[in-house]
Amino acid sequence: MGSISHLPAYGYRLLPVVIDEIARDGPDRVLFYTPRNGQPSQGYDEVNTKIFAN
């Protein structure tokens, strides 16, 4: 049987580390959207992993 020690330590990593890993593998992946201002009808800006990691 092979060793599974190379698998990520799910449940033991901090959120910033997880976001950095996702940003490294897919920097343009959208994480969430934020409203441009107090009026949601004015649209939303997307926040991708590259922006969030920095």
N, CA, C and O atoms as a MOPAC input file, in Angstrom:
PM7 MOZYME 1SCF
protein

 N      0.83500 1    -1.18900 1     0.00000 1
 C      0.00000 1     0.00000 1     0.00000 1
 C      0.87000 1     1.23900 1     0.00000 1
 O      1.94700 1     1.25700 1     0.59600 1
 N      0.39900 1     2.26900 1    -0.66900 1
 C      1.12900 1     3.52900 1    -0.71700 1
 C      0.82000 1     4.40200 1     0.48300 1
 O     -0.18300 1     4.21600 1     1.17300 1
 N      1.68300 1     5.33400 1     0.70900 1
 C      1.49900 1     6.26900 1     1.81800 1
 C      0.59100 1     7.41500 1     1.37900 1
 O      0.63700 1     7.84000 1     0.22500 1
 N     -0.22700 1     7.90900 1     2.29300 1
 C     -1.09500 1     9.04600 1     1.98000 1
 C     -0.58800 1    10.32100 1     2.64100 1
 O     -1.32500 1    11.30100 1     2.74300 1
 N      0.66000 1    10.31600 1     3.08700 1
 C      1.20600 1    11.48100 1     3.78500 1
 C      1.36400 1    12.69100 1     2.87600 1
 O      1.53900 1    13.80500 1     3.37100 1
 N      1.30800 1    12.50400 1     1.55500 1
 C      1.46000 1    13.61800 1     0.62500 1
 C      0.16900 1    14.42000 1     0.44000 1
 O      0.18800 1    15.47200 1    -0.19800 1
 N     -0.93700 1    13.94600 1     0.98000 1
 C     -2.20700 1    14.65500 1     0.85500 1
 C     -2.22000 1    15.90300 1     1.73200 1
 O     -1.58800 1    15.91400 1     2.78900 1
 N     -2.93300 1    16.96400 1     1.31300 1
 C     -3.04300 1    18.16500 1     2.14800 1
 C     -3.68900 1    17.84100 1     3.49200 1
 O     -4.51400 1    16.93300 1     3.59500 1
 N     -3.31100 1    18.58100 1     4.49800 1
 C     -3.84500 1    18.36800 1     5.84900 1
 C     -5.18200 1    19.09000 1     5.98200 1
 O     -5.27000 1    20.13500 1     6.62800 1
 N     -6.22100 1    18.52800 1     5.36800 1
 C     -7.53700 1    19.15600 1     5.42200 1
 C     -7.97600 1    19.32500 1     6.87000 1
 O     -7.84200 1    18.40600 1     7.67900 1
 N     -8.50000 1    20.50100 1     7.19100 1
 C     -8.94500 1    20.78500 1     8.54100 1
 C     -7.87200 1    21.37800 1     9.42400 1
 O     -8.16300 1    21.82400 1    10.53400 1
 N     -6.62400 1    21.39400 1     8.95200 1
 C     -5.51800 1    21.90400 1     9.75700 1
 C     -4.80500 1    23.08100 1     9.09600 1
 O     -3.78100 1    23.54500 1     9.59700 1
 N     -5.33600 1    23.56400 1     7.97800 1
 C     -4.71800 1    24.69000 1     7.28200 1
 C     -5.50400 1    25.95400 1     7.57200 1
 O     -6.72500 1    25.91000 1     7.72500 1
 N     -4.81000 1    27.07500 1     7.64700 1
 C     -5.46600 1    28.35900 1     7.86300 1
 C     -6.03800 1    28.87000 1     6.54500 1
 O     -5.51500 1    28.56100 1     5.47500 1
 N     -7.10800 1    29.65000 1     6.62500 1
 C     -7.77700 1    30.15900 1     5.43000 1
 C     -6.83500 1    30.93600 1     4.50700 1
 O     -6.90200 1    30.73200 1     3.29500 1
 N     -5.95800 1    31.82000 1     5.01100 1
 C     -5.04600 1    32.52200 1     4.09600 1
 C     -4.14500 1    31.57300 1     3.30400 1
 O     -3.81900 1    31.85400 1     2.15100 1
 N     -3.74700 1    30.47100 1     3.90000 1
 C     -2.91500 1    29.49100 1     3.19600 1
 C     -3.72100 1    28.82100 1     2.08800 1
 O     -3.21200 1    28.61200 1     0.98700 1
 N     -4.95400 1    28.49100 1     2.36900 1
 C     -5.82300 1    27.86300 1     1.37000 1
 C     -6.05300 1    28.81800 1     0.20300 1
 O     -5.97800 1    28.40700 1    -0.95500 1
 N     -6.33100 1    30.09100 1     0.49500 1
 C     -6.55200 1    31.08900 1    -0.56200 1
 C     -5.29600 1    31.25400 1    -1.40800 1
 O     -5.38900 1    31.35500 1    -2.63100 1
 N     -4.12900 1    31.28400 1    -0.78300 1
 C     -2.87500 1    31.40100 1    -1.53400 1
 C     -2.66800 1    30.20400 1    -2.45800 1
 O     -2.20900 1    30.36800 1    -3.58900 1
 N     -3.00000 1    29.01300 1    -1.99100 1
 C     -2.87300 1    27.82200 1    -2.83300 1
 C     -3.82500 1    27.88900 1    -4.02200 1
 O     -3.44200 1    27.55700 1    -5.14400 1
 N     -5.04900 1    28.31000 1    -3.78500 1
 C     -6.02600 1    28.43600 1    -4.87000 1
 C     -5.57400 1    29.50400 1    -5.86100 1
 O     -5.71200 1    29.32300 1    -7.07000 1
 N     -5.03400 1    30.61500 1    -5.35800 1
 C     -4.56300 1    31.70000 1    -6.23000 1
 C     -3.38900 1    31.24500 1    -7.08400 1
 O     -3.26600 1    31.65500 1    -8.23900 1
 N     -2.54100 1    30.41400 1    -6.53700 1
 C     -1.39600 1    29.91200 1    -7.29600 1
 C     -1.86400 1    29.02700 1    -8.45200 1
 O     -1.31400 1    29.09300 1    -9.55100 1
 N     -2.87400 1    28.20700 1    -8.20200 1
 C     -3.35400 1    27.27700 1    -9.22200 1
 C     -4.32600 1    27.90700 1   -10.21000 1
 O     -4.37700 1    27.49500 1   -11.37000 1
 N     -5.10400 1    28.90400 1    -9.76900 1
 C     -6.08600 1    29.55100 1   -10.64000 1
 C     -6.29000 1    30.99500 1   -10.24200 1
 O     -7.27000 1    31.31100 1    -9.56800 1
 N     -5.38100 1    31.89500 1   -10.64500 1
 C     -5.43400 1    33.28800 1   -10.17300 1
 C     -6.67100 1    34.06500 1   -10.61000 1
 O     -7.00000 1    35.08100 1    -9.99800 1
 N     -7.35400 1    33.61800 1   -11.63900 1
 C     -8.52600 1    34.35500 1   -12.11900 1
 C     -9.84200 1    33.75700 1   -11.63100 1
 O    -10.91300 1    34.17100 1   -12.07700 1
 N     -9.77300 1    32.80600 1   -10.73700 1
 C    -10.98900 1    32.18400 1   -10.18500 1
 C    -11.71900 1    33.18400 1    -9.29200 1
 O    -11.12800 1    33.76000 1    -8.37900 1
 N    -12.99800 1    33.38300 1    -9.56200 1
 C    -13.79400 1    34.34500 1    -8.79700 1
 C    -14.18400 1    33.72100 1    -7.45700 1
 O    -14.72400 1    32.61600 1    -7.40200 1
 N    -13.89600 1    34.45700 1    -6.37700 1
 C    -14.25900 1    33.99700 1    -5.03600 1
 C    -15.61900 1    34.51400 1    -4.61600 1
 O    -16.44700 1    33.76500 1    -4.09600 1
 N    -15.84600 1    35.80800 1    -4.84500 1
 C    -17.11900 1    36.40600 1    -4.46000 1
 C    -17.31400 1    37.71800 1    -5.19600 1
 O    -16.39800 1    38.21800 1    -5.84800 1
 N    -18.51200 1    38.27100 1    -5.08800 1
 C    -18.86800 1    39.55200 1    -5.68900 1
 C    -19.22700 1    40.52700 1    -4.57700 1
 O    -19.82500 1    40.14300 1    -3.57200 1
 N    -18.86100 1    41.78700 1    -4.76400 1
 C    -19.22300 1    42.82800 1    -3.80200 1
 C    -19.98400 1    43.92500 1    -4.53300 1
 O    -19.65900 1    44.23400 1    -5.67900 1
 N    -20.99200 1    44.52200 1    -3.89600 1
 C    -21.71100 1    45.61500 1    -4.55100 1
 C    -20.79600 1    46.82000 1    -4.74000 1
 O    -19.95900 1    47.10900 1    -3.88600 1
 N    -20.95700 1    47.51900 1    -5.85700 1
 C    -20.12000 1    48.68600 1    -6.15100 1
 C    -20.38900 1    49.83500 1    -5.19200 1
 O    -19.48700 1    50.61000 1    -4.87100 1
 N    -21.62400 1    49.94200 1    -4.73800 1
 C    -21.98900 1    50.98400 1    -3.77300 1
 C    -23.20700 1    50.50100 1    -2.98900 1
 O    -23.51100 1    49.30800 1    -2.99400 1
 N    -23.89300 1    51.40100 1    -2.32800 1
 C    -25.04500 1    51.03200 1    -1.51500 1
 C    -26.25900 1    50.58900 1    -2.30800 1
 O    -27.22500 1    50.08800 1    -1.73300 1
 N    -26.22300 1    50.76400 1    -3.61200 1
 C    -27.33900 1    50.38500 1    -4.47500 1
 C    -26.96900 1    49.12100 1    -5.26700 1
 O    -26.23500 1    49.21200 1    -6.25100 1
 N    -27.45200 1    47.97100 1    -4.86300 1
 C    -27.11700 1    46.74300 1    -5.58200 1
 C    -27.48200 1    46.78400 1    -7.06700 1
 O    -26.88500 1    46.06900 1    -7.87200 1
 N    -28.44400 1    47.60400 1    -7.42500 1
 C    -28.82800 1    47.69700 1    -8.83700 1
 C    -27.72800 1    48.32200 1    -9.69300 1
 O    -27.78400 1    48.23800 1   -10.92000 1
 N    -26.73200 1    48.94700 1    -9.06900 1
 C    -25.62400 1    49.56400 1    -9.79800 1
 C    -24.56800 1    48.54800 1   -10.22500 1
 O    -23.61100 1    48.89900 1   -10.91500 1
 N    -24.73400 1    47.32400 1    -9.82700 1
 C    -23.82100 1    46.27600 1   -10.25700 1
 C    -22.87100 1    45.81900 1    -9.15900 1
 O    -22.86500 1    46.33800 1    -8.04300 1
 N    -22.08300 1    44.84000 1    -9.52100 1
 C    -21.17000 1    44.20700 1    -8.57900 1
 C    -19.77400 1    44.12100 1    -9.18000 1
 O    -19.61300 1    44.03400 1   -10.39700 1
 N    -18.77900 1    44.14500 1    -8.31900 1
 C    -17.39500 1    43.91300 1    -8.72300 1
 C    -17.01600 1    42.51000 1    -8.28000 1
 O    -17.38200 1    42.06900 1    -7.19100 1
 N    -16.27500 1    41.80900 1    -9.14300 1
 C    -15.84600 1    40.47600 1    -8.75000 1
 C    -14.48700 1    40.54900 1    -8.06600 1
 O    -13.63300 1    41.35800 1    -8.42800 1
 N    -14.31100 1    39.70200 1    -7.08900 1
 C    -13.03700 1    39.59500 1    -6.38300 1
 C    -12.49400 1    38.20500 1    -6.68800 1
 O    -13.08500 1    37.19500 1    -6.30400 1
 N    -11.35800 1    38.16600 1    -7.38500 1
 C    -10.77000 1    36.87900 1    -7.72200 1
 C     -9.66400 1    36.52700 1    -6.73000 1
 O     -9.31200 1    37.32900 1    -5.86500 1
 N     -9.13100 1    35.33300 1    -6.86300 1
 C     -8.14100 1    34.87100 1    -5.89600 1
 C     -6.86500 1    35.69700 1    -5.94100 1
 O     -6.20600 1    35.86800 1    -4.91500 1
 N     -6.50600 1    36.21000 1    -7.11200 1
 C     -5.29400 1    37.02600 1    -7.22400 1
 C     -5.43800 1    38.31400 1    -6.42300 1
 O     -4.50200 1    38.71700 1    -5.73200 1
 N     -6.58500 1    38.95900 1    -6.50500 1
 C     -6.83000 1    40.19600 1    -5.75500 1
 C     -6.91200 1    39.90000 1    -4.26200 1
 O     -6.32600 1    40.62400 1    -3.45700 1
 N     -7.62600 1    38.85200 1    -3.88700 1
 C     -7.84400 1    38.54100 1    -2.47700 1
 C     -6.55500 1    38.09600 1    -1.78500 1
 O     -6.34800 1    38.39700 1    -0.61000 1
 N     -5.69300 1    37.38700 1    -2.50100 1
 C     -4.45000 1    36.89200 1    -1.90500 1
 C     -3.45600 1    38.01700 1    -1.65300 1
 O     -2.58400 1    37.88200 1    -0.79500 1
 N     -3.56800 1    39.10500 1    -2.37000 1
 C     -2.62500 1    40.21400 1    -2.17800 1
 C     -3.21900 1    41.22500 1    -1.31700 1
 O     -2.58700 1    42.24200 1    -1.03200 1

